[in-house]
Amino acid sequence: MKHWLFALLLLPGLALATTPVKAPRVSMETNFGTLVVELDPVHAPQSVSNFLAYVRDGSYNGSLFHRVIPGFVVQGGGYNGQYQPLPTHSPVKNESSNGLSNVRGSLAMARTQDPDSATRQFYFNLQNNSPLDGSSGQAGYTVFGKVVSGLEVLDKIAAQPTGDSPQIGASDVPQTPIVLQKVTI
């Protein structure tokens, strides 16, 4: 019997069945409504694993959407309710060449100028932002999921007035705090 199984494994063109990777869904309850995102562990395994680590440890709960630029992005996950930076895990390798694009409703990792610097901050694209994908050998911003429910919540968030915040040194901070109240798988 062992020889028969071994012979089957050596047959050219024989495809062994594989179990497809299930795309996890994450619910993000905010004070403006609930978003549900579907993550893509096939195309962005490190980014998805990183994001889920913060979801599992509960540290996104009570964090803020601290950057809102209408017609561009809504960014969050990095600050608590007092606009203090939250602790981070190690940065993840940039996966922006994964074939996923920064289109309306996609979820991507925020980072600094260093392509491999993404930690806990993420953003939602409010429109098609394909220039963020990178090109000509330049690293872009890693897309790792998409909104499957609640796109109208992002539009409501994007309509909120913003202003200067000396606490984080930015001019696109919502004047009314937009809180990620609870984030669960």
PDB file of N, CA, C and O in Angstrom, residues 17-89:
ATOM      1  N   ALA A  17      -5.195  17.881  -3.482  1.00  0.00           N
ATOM      2  CA  ALA A  17      -6.202  18.810  -2.983  1.00  0.00           C
ATOM      3  C   ALA A  17      -5.620  19.651  -1.853  1.00  0.00           C
ATOM      4  O   ALA A  17      -4.900  19.138  -1.002  1.00  0.00           O
ATOM      5  N   THR A  18      -5.938  20.924  -1.877  1.00  0.00           N
ATOM      6  CA  THR A  18      -5.516  21.806  -0.793  1.00  0.00           C
ATOM      7  C   THR A  18      -6.751  22.471  -0.215  1.00  0.00           C
ATOM      8  O   THR A  18      -7.739  22.680  -0.899  1.00  0.00           O
ATOM      9  N   THR A  19      -6.667  22.800   1.030  1.00  0.00           N
ATOM     10  CA  THR A  19      -7.760  23.480   1.689  1.00  0.00           C
ATOM     11  C   THR A  19      -7.598  24.979   1.452  1.00  0.00           C
ATOM     12  O   THR A  19      -6.540  25.537   1.734  1.00  0.00           O
ATOM     13  N   PRO A  20      -8.628  25.642   0.919  1.00  0.00           N
ATOM     14  CA  PRO A  20      -8.503  27.081   0.692  1.00  0.00           C
ATOM     15  C   PRO A  20      -8.395  27.836   2.013  1.00  0.00           C
ATOM     16  O   PRO A  20      -8.958  27.412   3.023  1.00  0.00           O
ATOM     17  N   VAL A  21      -7.659  28.931   1.988  1.00  0.00           N
ATOM     18  CA  VAL A  21      -7.513  29.764   3.176  1.00  0.00           C
ATOM     19  C   VAL A  21      -8.786  30.583   3.330  1.00  0.00           C
ATOM     20  O   VAL A  21      -9.220  31.249   2.395  1.00  0.00           O
ATOM     21  N   LYS A  22      -9.403  30.527   4.507  1.00  0.00           N
ATOM     22  CA  LYS A  22     -10.619  31.278   4.761  1.00  0.00           C
ATOM     23  C   LYS A  22     -10.262  32.730   5.068  1.00  0.00           C
ATOM     24  O   LYS A  22      -9.367  33.001   5.866  1.00  0.00           O
ATOM     25  N   ALA A  23     -10.972  33.637   4.432  1.00  0.00           N
ATOM     26  CA  ALA A  23     -10.739  35.057   4.652  1.00  0.00           C
ATOM     27  C   ALA A  23     -11.442  35.498   5.931  1.00  0.00           C
ATOM     28  O   ALA A  23     -12.671  35.471   5.999  1.00  0.00           O
ATOM     29  N   PRO A  24     -10.679  35.884   6.960  1.00  0.00           N
ATOM     30  CA  PRO A  24     -11.322  36.321   8.205  1.00  0.00           C
ATOM     31  C   PRO A  24     -12.059  37.643   8.012  1.00  0.00           C
ATOM     32  O   PRO A  24     -11.664  38.477   7.192  1.00  0.00           O
ATOM     33  N   ARG A  25     -13.123  37.804   8.759  1.00  0.00           N
ATOM     34  CA  ARG A  25     -13.877  39.064   8.766  1.00  0.00           C
ATOM     35  C   ARG A  25     -13.760  39.688  10.144  1.00  0.00           C
ATOM     36  O   ARG A  25     -13.805  39.000  11.152  1.00  0.00           O
ATOM     37  N   VAL A  26     -13.632  41.003  10.146  1.00  0.00           N
ATOM     38  CA  VAL A  26     -13.478  41.755  11.383  1.00  0.00           C
ATOM     39  C   VAL A  26     -14.567  42.818  11.441  1.00  0.00           C
ATOM     40  O   VAL A  26     -14.782  43.542  10.469  1.00  0.00           O
ATOM     41  N   SER A  27     -15.244  42.882  12.581  1.00  0.00           N
ATOM     42  CA  SER A  27     -16.263  43.905  12.826  1.00  0.00           C
ATOM     43  C   SER A  27     -15.610  45.055  13.582  1.00  0.00           C
ATOM     44  O   SER A  27     -14.917  44.830  14.580  1.00  0.00           O
ATOM     45  N   MET A  28     -15.843  46.267  13.087  1.00  0.00           N
ATOM     46  CA  MET A  28     -15.271  47.462  13.703  1.00  0.00           C
ATOM     47  C   MET A  28     -16.419  48.390  14.098  1.00  0.00           C
ATOM     48  O   MET A  28     -16.965  49.097  13.256  1.00  0.00           O
ATOM     49  N   GLU A  29     -16.779  48.344  15.383  1.00  0.00           N
ATOM     50  CA  GLU A  29     -17.868  49.178  15.882  1.00  0.00           C
ATOM     51  C   GLU A  29     -17.307  50.555  16.230  1.00  0.00           C
ATOM     52  O   GLU A  29     -16.379  50.662  17.037  1.00  0.00           O
ATOM     53  N   THR A  30     -17.883  51.597  15.627  1.00  0.00           N
ATOM     54  CA  THR A  30     -17.461  52.971  15.907  1.00  0.00           C
ATOM     55  C   THR A  30     -18.645  53.745  16.466  1.00  0.00           C
ATOM     56  O   THR A  30     -19.778  53.268  16.443  1.00  0.00           O
ATOM     57  N   ASN A  31     -18.407  54.955  16.933  1.00  0.00           N
ATOM     58  CA  ASN A  31     -19.500  55.799  17.390  1.00  0.00           C
ATOM     59  C   ASN A  31     -20.278  56.399  16.214  1.00  0.00           C
ATOM     60  O   ASN A  31     -21.207  57.167  16.417  1.00  0.00           O
ATOM     61  N   PHE A  32     -19.945  56.018  14.983  1.00  0.00           N
ATOM     62  CA  PHE A  32     -20.676  56.447  13.793  1.00  0.00           C
ATOM     63  C   PHE A  32     -21.317  55.276  13.063  1.00  0.00           C
ATOM     64  O   PHE A  32     -21.890  55.444  11.995  1.00  0.00           O
ATOM     65  N   GLY A  33     -21.193  54.064  13.612  1.00  0.00           N
ATOM     66  CA  GLY A  33     -21.755  52.869  12.988  1.00  0.00           C
ATOM     67  C   GLY A  33     -20.712  51.764  12.910  1.00  0.00           C
ATOM     68  O   GLY A  33     -19.586  51.919  13.380  1.00  0.00           O
ATOM     69  N   THR A  34     -21.100  50.658  12.295  1.00  0.00           N
ATOM     70  CA  THR A  34     -20.235  49.480  12.240  1.00  0.00           C
ATOM     71  C   THR A  34     -19.761  49.193  10.817  1.00  0.00           C
ATOM     72  O   THR A  34     -20.556  49.220   9.875  1.00  0.00           O
ATOM     73  N   LEU A  35     -18.486  48.908  10.712  1.00  0.00           N
ATOM     74  CA  LEU A  35     -17.853  48.471   9.463  1.00  0.00           C
ATOM     75  C   LEU A  35     -17.519  46.992   9.607  1.00  0.00           C
ATOM     76  O   LEU A  35     -17.112  46.557  10.683  1.00  0.00           O
ATOM     77  N   VAL A  36     -17.665  46.244   8.540  1.00  0.00           N
ATOM     78  CA  VAL A  36     -17.179  44.868   8.514  1.00  0.00           C
ATOM     79  C   VAL A  36     -16.178  44.779   7.373  1.00  0.00           C
ATOM     80  O   VAL A  36     -16.477  45.181   6.236  1.00  0.00           O
ATOM     81  N   VAL A  37     -14.982  44.287   7.686  1.00  0.00           N
ATOM     82  CA  VAL A  37     -13.941  44.154   6.670  1.00  0.00           C
ATOM     83  C   VAL A  37     -13.579  42.687   6.498  1.00  0.00           C
ATOM     84  O   VAL A  37     -13.604  41.912   7.458  1.00  0.00           O
ATOM     85  N   GLU A  38     -13.279  42.329   5.281  1.00  0.00           N
ATOM     86  CA  GLU A  38     -12.790  40.983   4.973  1.00  0.00           C
ATOM     87  C   GLU A  38     -11.309  41.104   4.665  1.00  0.00           C
ATOM     88  O   GLU A  38     -10.918  41.906   3.806  1.00  0.00           O
ATOM     89  N   LEU A  39     -10.499  40.343   5.367  1.00  0.00           N
ATOM     90  CA  LEU A  39      -9.050  40.405   5.206  1.00  0.00           C
ATOM     91  C   LEU A  39      -8.599  39.404   4.150  1.00  0.00           C
ATOM     92  O   LEU A  39      -9.295  38.422   3.872  1.00  0.00           O
ATOM     93  N   ASP A  40      -7.434  39.639   3.563  1.00  0.00           N
ATOM     94  CA  ASP A  40      -6.922  38.797   2.483  1.00  0.00           C
ATOM     95  C   ASP A  40      -5.583  38.173   2.880  1.00  0.00           C
ATOM     96  O   ASP A  40      -4.513  38.681   2.526  1.00  0.00           O
ATOM     97  N   PRO A  41      -5.637  37.042   3.618  1.00  0.00           N
ATOM     98  CA  PRO A  41      -4.400  36.409   4.063  1.00  0.00           C
ATOM     99  C   PRO A  41      -3.612  35.734   2.942  1.00  0.00           C
ATOM    100  O   PRO A  41      -2.439  35.421   3.119  1.00  0.00           O
ATOM    101  N   VAL A  42      -4.219  35.530   1.791  1.00  0.00           N
ATOM    102  CA  VAL A  42      -3.509  34.921   0.662  1.00  0.00           C
ATOM    103  C   VAL A  42      -2.539  35.925   0.052  1.00  0.00           C
ATOM    104  O   VAL A  42      -1.373  35.619  -0.195  1.00  0.00           O
ATOM    105  N   HIS A  43      -3.009  37.159  -0.192  1.00  0.00           N
ATOM    106  CA  HIS A  43      -2.178  38.167  -0.851  1.00  0.00           C
ATOM    107  C   HIS A  43      -1.344  39.016   0.112  1.00  0.00           C
ATOM    108  O   HIS A  43      -0.375  39.628  -0.309  1.00  0.00           O
ATOM    109  N   ALA A  44      -1.753  39.085   1.378  1.00  0.00           N
ATOM    110  CA  ALA A  44      -1.032  39.914   2.349  1.00  0.00           C
ATOM    111  C   ALA A  44      -0.939  39.193   3.702  1.00  0.00           C
ATOM    112  O   ALA A  44      -1.436  39.680   4.716  1.00  0.00           O
ATOM    113  N   PRO A  45      -0.288  38.034   3.732  1.00  0.00           N
ATOM    114  CA  PRO A  45      -0.284  37.230   4.964  1.00  0.00           C
ATOM    115  C   PRO A  45       0.338  37.922   6.173  1.00  0.00           C
ATOM    116  O   PRO A  45      -0.190  37.820   7.282  1.00  0.00           O
ATOM    117  N   GLN A  46       1.437  38.640   5.987  1.00  0.00           N
ATOM    118  CA  GLN A  46       2.091  39.289   7.129  1.00  0.00           C
ATOM    119  C   GLN A  46       1.260  40.461   7.654  1.00  0.00           C
ATOM    120  O   GLN A  46       1.132  40.646   8.861  1.00  0.00           O
ATOM    121  N   SER A  47       0.688  41.227   6.744  1.00  0.00           N
ATOM    122  CA  SER A  47      -0.132  42.373   7.154  1.00  0.00           C
ATOM    123  C   SER A  47      -1.395  41.912   7.868  1.00  0.00           C
ATOM    124  O   SER A  47      -1.797  42.501   8.877  1.00  0.00           O
ATOM    125  N   VAL A  48      -2.023  40.851   7.361  1.00  0.00           N
ATOM    126  CA  VAL A  48      -3.226  40.319   8.006  1.00  0.00           C
ATOM    127  C   VAL A  48      -2.880  39.779   9.390  1.00  0.00           C
ATOM    128  O   VAL A  48      -3.571  40.069  10.376  1.00  0.00           O
ATOM    129  N   SER A  49      -1.808  39.019   9.493  1.00  0.00           N
ATOM    130  CA  SER A  49      -1.391  38.471  10.782  1.00  0.00           C
ATOM    131  C   SER A  49      -1.099  39.592  11.781  1.00  0.00           C
ATOM    132  O   SER A  49      -1.500  39.520  12.944  1.00  0.00           O
ATOM    133  N   ASN A  50      -0.423  40.628  11.332  1.00  0.00           N
ATOM    134  CA  ASN A  50      -0.104  41.786  12.162  1.00  0.00           C
ATOM    135  C   ASN A  50      -1.384  42.468  12.644  1.00  0.00           C
ATOM    136  O   ASN A  50      -1.552  42.725  13.846  1.00  0.00           O
ATOM    137  N   PHE A  51      -2.295  42.762  11.735  1.00  0.00           N
ATOM    138  CA  PHE A  51      -3.551  43.426  12.079  1.00  0.00           C
ATOM    139  C   PHE A  51      -4.346  42.594  13.086  1.00  0.00           C
ATOM    140  O   PHE A  51      -4.847  43.105  14.089  1.00  0.00           O
ATOM    141  N   LEU A  52      -4.444  41.287  12.837  1.00  0.00           N
ATOM    142  CA  LEU A  52      -5.203  40.412  13.733  1.00  0.00           C
ATOM    143  C   LEU A  52      -4.576  40.319  15.124  1.00  0.00           C
ATOM    144  O   LEU A  52      -5.289  40.130  16.117  1.00  0.00           O
ATOM    145  N   ALA A  53      -3.264  40.481  15.221  1.00  0.00           N
ATOM    146  CA  ALA A  53      -2.612  40.478  16.543  1.00  0.00           C
ATOM    147  C   ALA A  53      -3.142  41.630  17.397  1.00  0.00           C
ATOM    148  O   ALA A  53      -3.421  41.452  18.586  1.00  0.00           O
ATOM    149  N   TYR A  54      -3.309  42.808  16.794  1.00  0.00           N
ATOM    150  CA  TYR A  54      -3.855  43.962  17.520  1.00  0.00           C
ATOM    151  C   TYR A  54      -5.339  43.762  17.829  1.00  0.00           C
ATOM    152  O   TYR A  54      -5.817  44.179  18.882  1.00  0.00           O
ATOM    153  N   VAL A  55      -6.059  43.132  16.912  1.00  0.00           N
ATOM    154  CA  VAL A  55      -7.478  42.841  17.173  1.00  0.00           C
ATOM    155  C   VAL A  55      -7.586  41.891  18.361  1.00  0.00           C
ATOM    156  O   VAL A  55      -8.358  42.128  19.294  1.00  0.00           O
ATOM    157  N   ARG A  56      -6.809  40.818  18.322  1.00  0.00           N
ATOM    158  CA  ARG A  56      -6.877  39.798  19.387  1.00  0.00           C
ATOM    159  C   ARG A  56      -6.456  40.329  20.750  1.00  0.00           C
ATOM    160  O   ARG A  56      -7.009  39.941  21.772  1.00  0.00           O
ATOM    161  N   ASP A  57      -5.447  41.223  20.788  1.00  0.00           N
ATOM    162  CA  ASP A  57      -5.018  41.720  22.102  1.00  0.00           C
ATOM    163  C   ASP A  57      -5.908  42.866  22.607  1.00  0.00           C
ATOM    164  O   ASP A  57      -5.714  43.378  23.707  1.00  0.00           O
ATOM    165  N   GLY A  58      -6.895  43.261  21.796  1.00  0.00           N
ATOM    166  CA  GLY A  58      -7.871  44.259  22.222  1.00  0.00           C
ATOM    167  C   GLY A  58      -7.387  45.692  22.181  1.00  0.00           C
ATOM    168  O   GLY A  58      -8.090  46.602  22.606  1.00  0.00           O
ATOM    169  N   SER A  59      -6.201  45.923  21.645  1.00  0.00           N
ATOM    170  CA  SER A  59      -5.653  47.277  21.721  1.00  0.00           C
ATOM    171  C   SER A  59      -6.220  48.256  20.690  1.00  0.00           C
ATOM    172  O   SER A  59      -5.967  49.453  20.792  1.00  0.00           O
ATOM    173  N   TYR A  60      -7.008  47.774  19.733  1.00  0.00           N
ATOM    174  CA  TYR A  60      -7.723  48.711  18.856  1.00  0.00           C
ATOM    175  C   TYR A  60      -8.972  49.262  19.548  1.00  0.00           C
ATOM    176  O   TYR A  60      -9.471  50.320  19.182  1.00  0.00           O
ATOM    177  N   ASN A  61      -9.490  48.534  20.552  1.00  0.00           N
ATOM    178  CA  ASN A  61     -10.682  48.993  21.271  1.00  0.00           C
ATOM    179  C   ASN A  61     -10.391  50.323  21.955  1.00  0.00           C
ATOM    180  O   ASN A  61      -9.421  50.447  22.701  1.00  0.00           O
ATOM    181  N   GLY A  62     -11.228  51.324  21.679  1.00  0.00           N
ATOM    182  CA  GLY A  62     -11.049  52.640  22.282  1.00  0.00           C
ATOM    183  C   GLY A  62     -10.062  53.528  21.545  1.00  0.00           C
ATOM    184  O   GLY A  62      -9.840  54.664  21.957  1.00  0.00           O
ATOM    185  N   SER A  63      -9.464  53.034  20.450  1.00  0.00           N
ATOM    186  CA  SER A  63      -8.538  53.876  19.683  1.00  0.00           C
ATOM    187  C   SER A  63      -9.332  54.814  18.769  1.00  0.00           C
ATOM    188  O   SER A  63     -10.547  54.678  18.627  1.00  0.00           O
ATOM    189  N   LEU A  64      -8.633  55.760  18.180  1.00  0.00           N
ATOM    190  CA  LEU A  64      -9.283  56.802  17.385  1.00  0.00           C
ATOM    191  C   LEU A  64      -8.987  56.697  15.895  1.00  0.00           C
ATOM    192  O   LEU A  64      -7.921  56.230  15.499  1.00  0.00           O
ATOM    193  N   PHE A  65      -9.931  57.191  15.105  1.00  0.00           N
ATOM    194  CA  PHE A  65      -9.627  57.551  13.718  1.00  0.00           C
ATOM    195  C   PHE A  65      -9.112  58.974  13.839  1.00  0.00           C
ATOM    196  O   PHE A  65      -9.858  59.905  14.149  1.00  0.00           O
ATOM    197  N   HIS A  66      -7.819  59.153  13.670  1.00  0.00           N
ATOM    198  CA  HIS A  66      -7.179  60.436  13.954  1.00  0.00           C
ATOM    199  C   HIS A  66      -6.910  61.283  12.715  1.00  0.00           C
ATOM    200  O   HIS A  66      -6.494  62.432  12.832  1.00  0.00           O
ATOM    201  N   ARG A  67      -7.144  60.725  11.546  1.00  0.00           N
ATOM    202  CA  ARG A  67      -6.862  61.449  10.306  1.00  0.00           C
ATOM    203  C   ARG A  67      -8.007  61.206   9.337  1.00  0.00           C
ATOM    204  O   ARG A  67      -8.286  60.060   8.981  1.00  0.00           O
ATOM    205  N   VAL A  68      -8.663  62.279   8.916  1.00  0.00           N
ATOM    206  CA  VAL A  68      -9.763  62.177   7.969  1.00  0.00           C
ATOM    207  C   VAL A  68      -9.540  63.210   6.870  1.00  0.00           C
ATOM    208  O   VAL A  68      -9.522  64.415   7.134  1.00  0.00           O
ATOM    209  N   ILE A  69      -9.347  62.712   5.658  1.00  0.00           N
ATOM    210  CA  ILE A  69      -9.162  63.591   4.512  1.00  0.00           C
ATOM    211  C   ILE A  69     -10.239  63.227   3.484  1.00  0.00           C
ATOM    212  O   ILE A  69     -10.131  62.203   2.803  1.00  0.00           O
ATOM    213  N   PRO A  70     -11.319  64.032   3.417  1.00  0.00           N
ATOM    214  CA  PRO A  70     -12.405  63.719   2.485  1.00  0.00           C
ATOM    215  C   PRO A  70     -11.885  63.513   1.062  1.00  0.00           C
ATOM    216  O   PRO A  70     -10.985  64.218   0.608  1.00  0.00           O
ATOM    217  N   GLY A  71     -12.418  62.503   0.391  1.00  0.00           N
ATOM    218  CA  GLY A  71     -11.989  62.205  -0.965  1.00  0.00           C
ATOM    219  C   GLY A  71     -10.641  61.504  -1.035  1.00  0.00           C
ATOM    220  O   GLY A  71     -10.094  61.291  -2.105  1.00  0.00           O
ATOM    221  N   PHE A  72     -10.104  61.123   0.119  1.00  0.00           N
ATOM    222  CA  PHE A  72      -8.805  60.456   0.131  1.00  0.00           C
ATOM    223  C   PHE A  72      -8.828  59.257   1.083  1.00  0.00           C
ATOM    224  O   PHE A  72      -9.074  58.147   0.650  1.00  0.00           O
ATOM    225  N   VAL A  73      -8.579  59.484   2.392  1.00  0.00           N
ATOM    226  CA  VAL A  73      -8.498  58.363   3.338  1.00  0.00           C
ATOM    227  C   VAL A  73      -9.075  58.717   4.703  1.00  0.00           C
ATOM    228  O   VAL A  73      -9.195  59.885   5.063  1.00  0.00           O
ATOM    229  N   VAL A  74      -9.388  57.655   5.464  1.00  0.00           N
ATOM    230  CA  VAL A  74      -9.704  57.723   6.888  1.00  0.00           C
ATOM    231  C   VAL A  74      -8.693  56.807   7.564  1.00  0.00           C
ATOM    232  O   VAL A  74      -8.620  55.625   7.244  1.00  0.00           O
ATOM    233  N   GLN A  75      -7.892  57.361   8.476  1.00  0.00           N
ATOM    234  CA  GLN A  75      -6.798  56.609   9.102  1.00  0.00           C
ATOM    235  C   GLN A  75      -7.017  56.479  10.592  1.00  0.00           C
ATOM    236  O   GLN A  75      -7.500  57.402  11.244  1.00  0.00           O
ATOM    237  N   GLY A  76      -6.639  55.311  11.134  1.00  0.00           N
ATOM    238  CA  GLY A  76      -6.818  55.114  12.565  1.00  0.00           C
ATOM    239  C   GLY A  76      -5.953  54.018  13.131  1.00  0.00           C
ATOM    240  O   GLY A  76      -5.060  53.483  12.477  1.00  0.00           O
ATOM    241  N   GLY A  77      -6.246  53.708  14.406  1.00  0.00           N
ATOM    242  CA  GLY A  77      -5.592  52.605  15.091  1.00  0.00           C
ATOM    243  C   GLY A  77      -4.352  52.938  15.868  1.00  0.00           C
ATOM    244  O   GLY A  77      -3.823  52.086  16.572  1.00  0.00           O
ATOM    245  N   GLY A  78      -3.865  54.169  15.796  1.00  0.00           N
ATOM    246  CA  GLY A  78      -2.577  54.471  16.407  1.00  0.00           C
ATOM    247  C   GLY A  78      -2.607  55.262  17.694  1.00  0.00           C
ATOM    248  O   GLY A  78      -1.594  55.369  18.382  1.00  0.00           O
ATOM    249  N   TYR A  79      -3.779  55.851  18.038  1.00  0.00           N
ATOM    250  CA  TYR A  79      -3.850  56.725  19.207  1.00  0.00           C
ATOM    251  C   TYR A  79      -5.017  56.350  20.104  1.00  0.00           C
ATOM    252  O   TYR A  79      -6.070  55.934  19.625  1.00  0.00           O
ATOM    253  N   ASN A  80      -4.837  56.568  21.403  1.00  0.00           N
ATOM    254  CA  ASN A  80      -5.936  56.358  22.344  1.00  0.00           C
ATOM    255  C   ASN A  80      -6.816  57.608  22.373  1.00  0.00           C
ATOM    256  O   ASN A  80      -6.564  58.570  21.637  1.00  0.00           O
ATOM    257  N   GLY A  81      -7.818  57.612  23.236  1.00  0.00           N
ATOM    258  CA  GLY A  81      -8.768  58.716  23.312  1.00  0.00           C
ATOM    259  C   GLY A  81      -8.178  60.052  23.735  1.00  0.00           C
ATOM    260  O   GLY A  81      -8.801  61.094  23.557  1.00  0.00           O
ATOM    261  N   GLN A  82      -6.971  60.035  24.277  1.00  0.00           N
ATOM    262  CA  GLN A  82      -6.287  61.278  24.662  1.00  0.00           C
ATOM    263  C   GLN A  82      -5.209  61.662  23.638  1.00  0.00           C
ATOM    264  O   GLN A  82      -4.352  62.480  23.915  1.00  0.00           O
ATOM    265  N   TYR A  83      -5.264  61.037  22.466  1.00  0.00           N
ATOM    266  CA  TYR A  83      -4.308  61.271  21.369  1.00  0.00           C
ATOM    267  C   TYR A  83      -2.873  60.944  21.755  1.00  0.00           C
ATOM    268  O   TYR A  83      -1.921  61.552  21.278  1.00  0.00           O
ATOM    269  N   GLN A  84      -2.731  59.949  22.619  1.00  0.00           N
ATOM    270  CA  GLN A  84      -1.401  59.452  22.952  1.00  0.00           C
ATOM    271  C   GLN A  84      -1.129  58.228  22.082  1.00  0.00           C
ATOM    272  O   GLN A  84      -2.021  57.389  21.882  1.00  0.00           O
ATOM    273  N   PRO A  85       0.099  58.103  21.555  1.00  0.00           N
ATOM    274  CA  PRO A  85       0.416  56.943  20.715  1.00  0.00           C
ATOM    275  C   PRO A  85       0.284  55.638  21.497  1.00  0.00           C
ATOM    276  O   PRO A  85       0.662  55.563  22.665  1.00  0.00           O
ATOM    277  N   LEU A  86      -0.265  54.633  20.837  1.00  0.00           N
ATOM    278  CA  LEU A  86      -0.412  53.311  21.446  1.00  0.00           C
ATOM    279  C   LEU A  86       0.817  52.455  21.153  1.00  0.00           C
ATOM    280  O   LEU A  86       1.489  52.654  20.137  1.00  0.00           O
ATOM    281  N   PRO A  87       1.133  51.501  22.034  1.00  0.00           N
ATOM    282  CA  PRO A  87       2.299  50.634  21.827  1.00  0.00           C
ATOM    283  C   PRO A  87       2.165  49.818  20.532  1.00  0.00           C
ATOM    284  O   PRO A  87       1.061  49.455  20.130  1.00  0.00           O
ATOM    285  N   THR A  88       3.308  49.524  19.938  1.00  0.00           N
ATOM    286  CA  THR A  88       3.318  48.777  18.679  1.00  0.00           C
ATOM    287  C   THR A  88       4.111  47.481  18.806  1.00  0.00           C
ATOM    288  O   THR A  88       4.989  47.360  19.662  1.00  0.00           O
ATOM    289  N   HIS A  89       3.775  46.537  17.936  1.00  0.00           N
ATOM    290  CA  HIS A  89       4.574  45.329  17.765  1.00  0.00           C
ATOM    291  C   HIS A  89       5.643  45.655  16.717  1.00  0.00           C
ATOM    292  O   HIS A  89       5.676  46.759  16.177  1.00  0.00           O
TER     293      HIS A  89
END
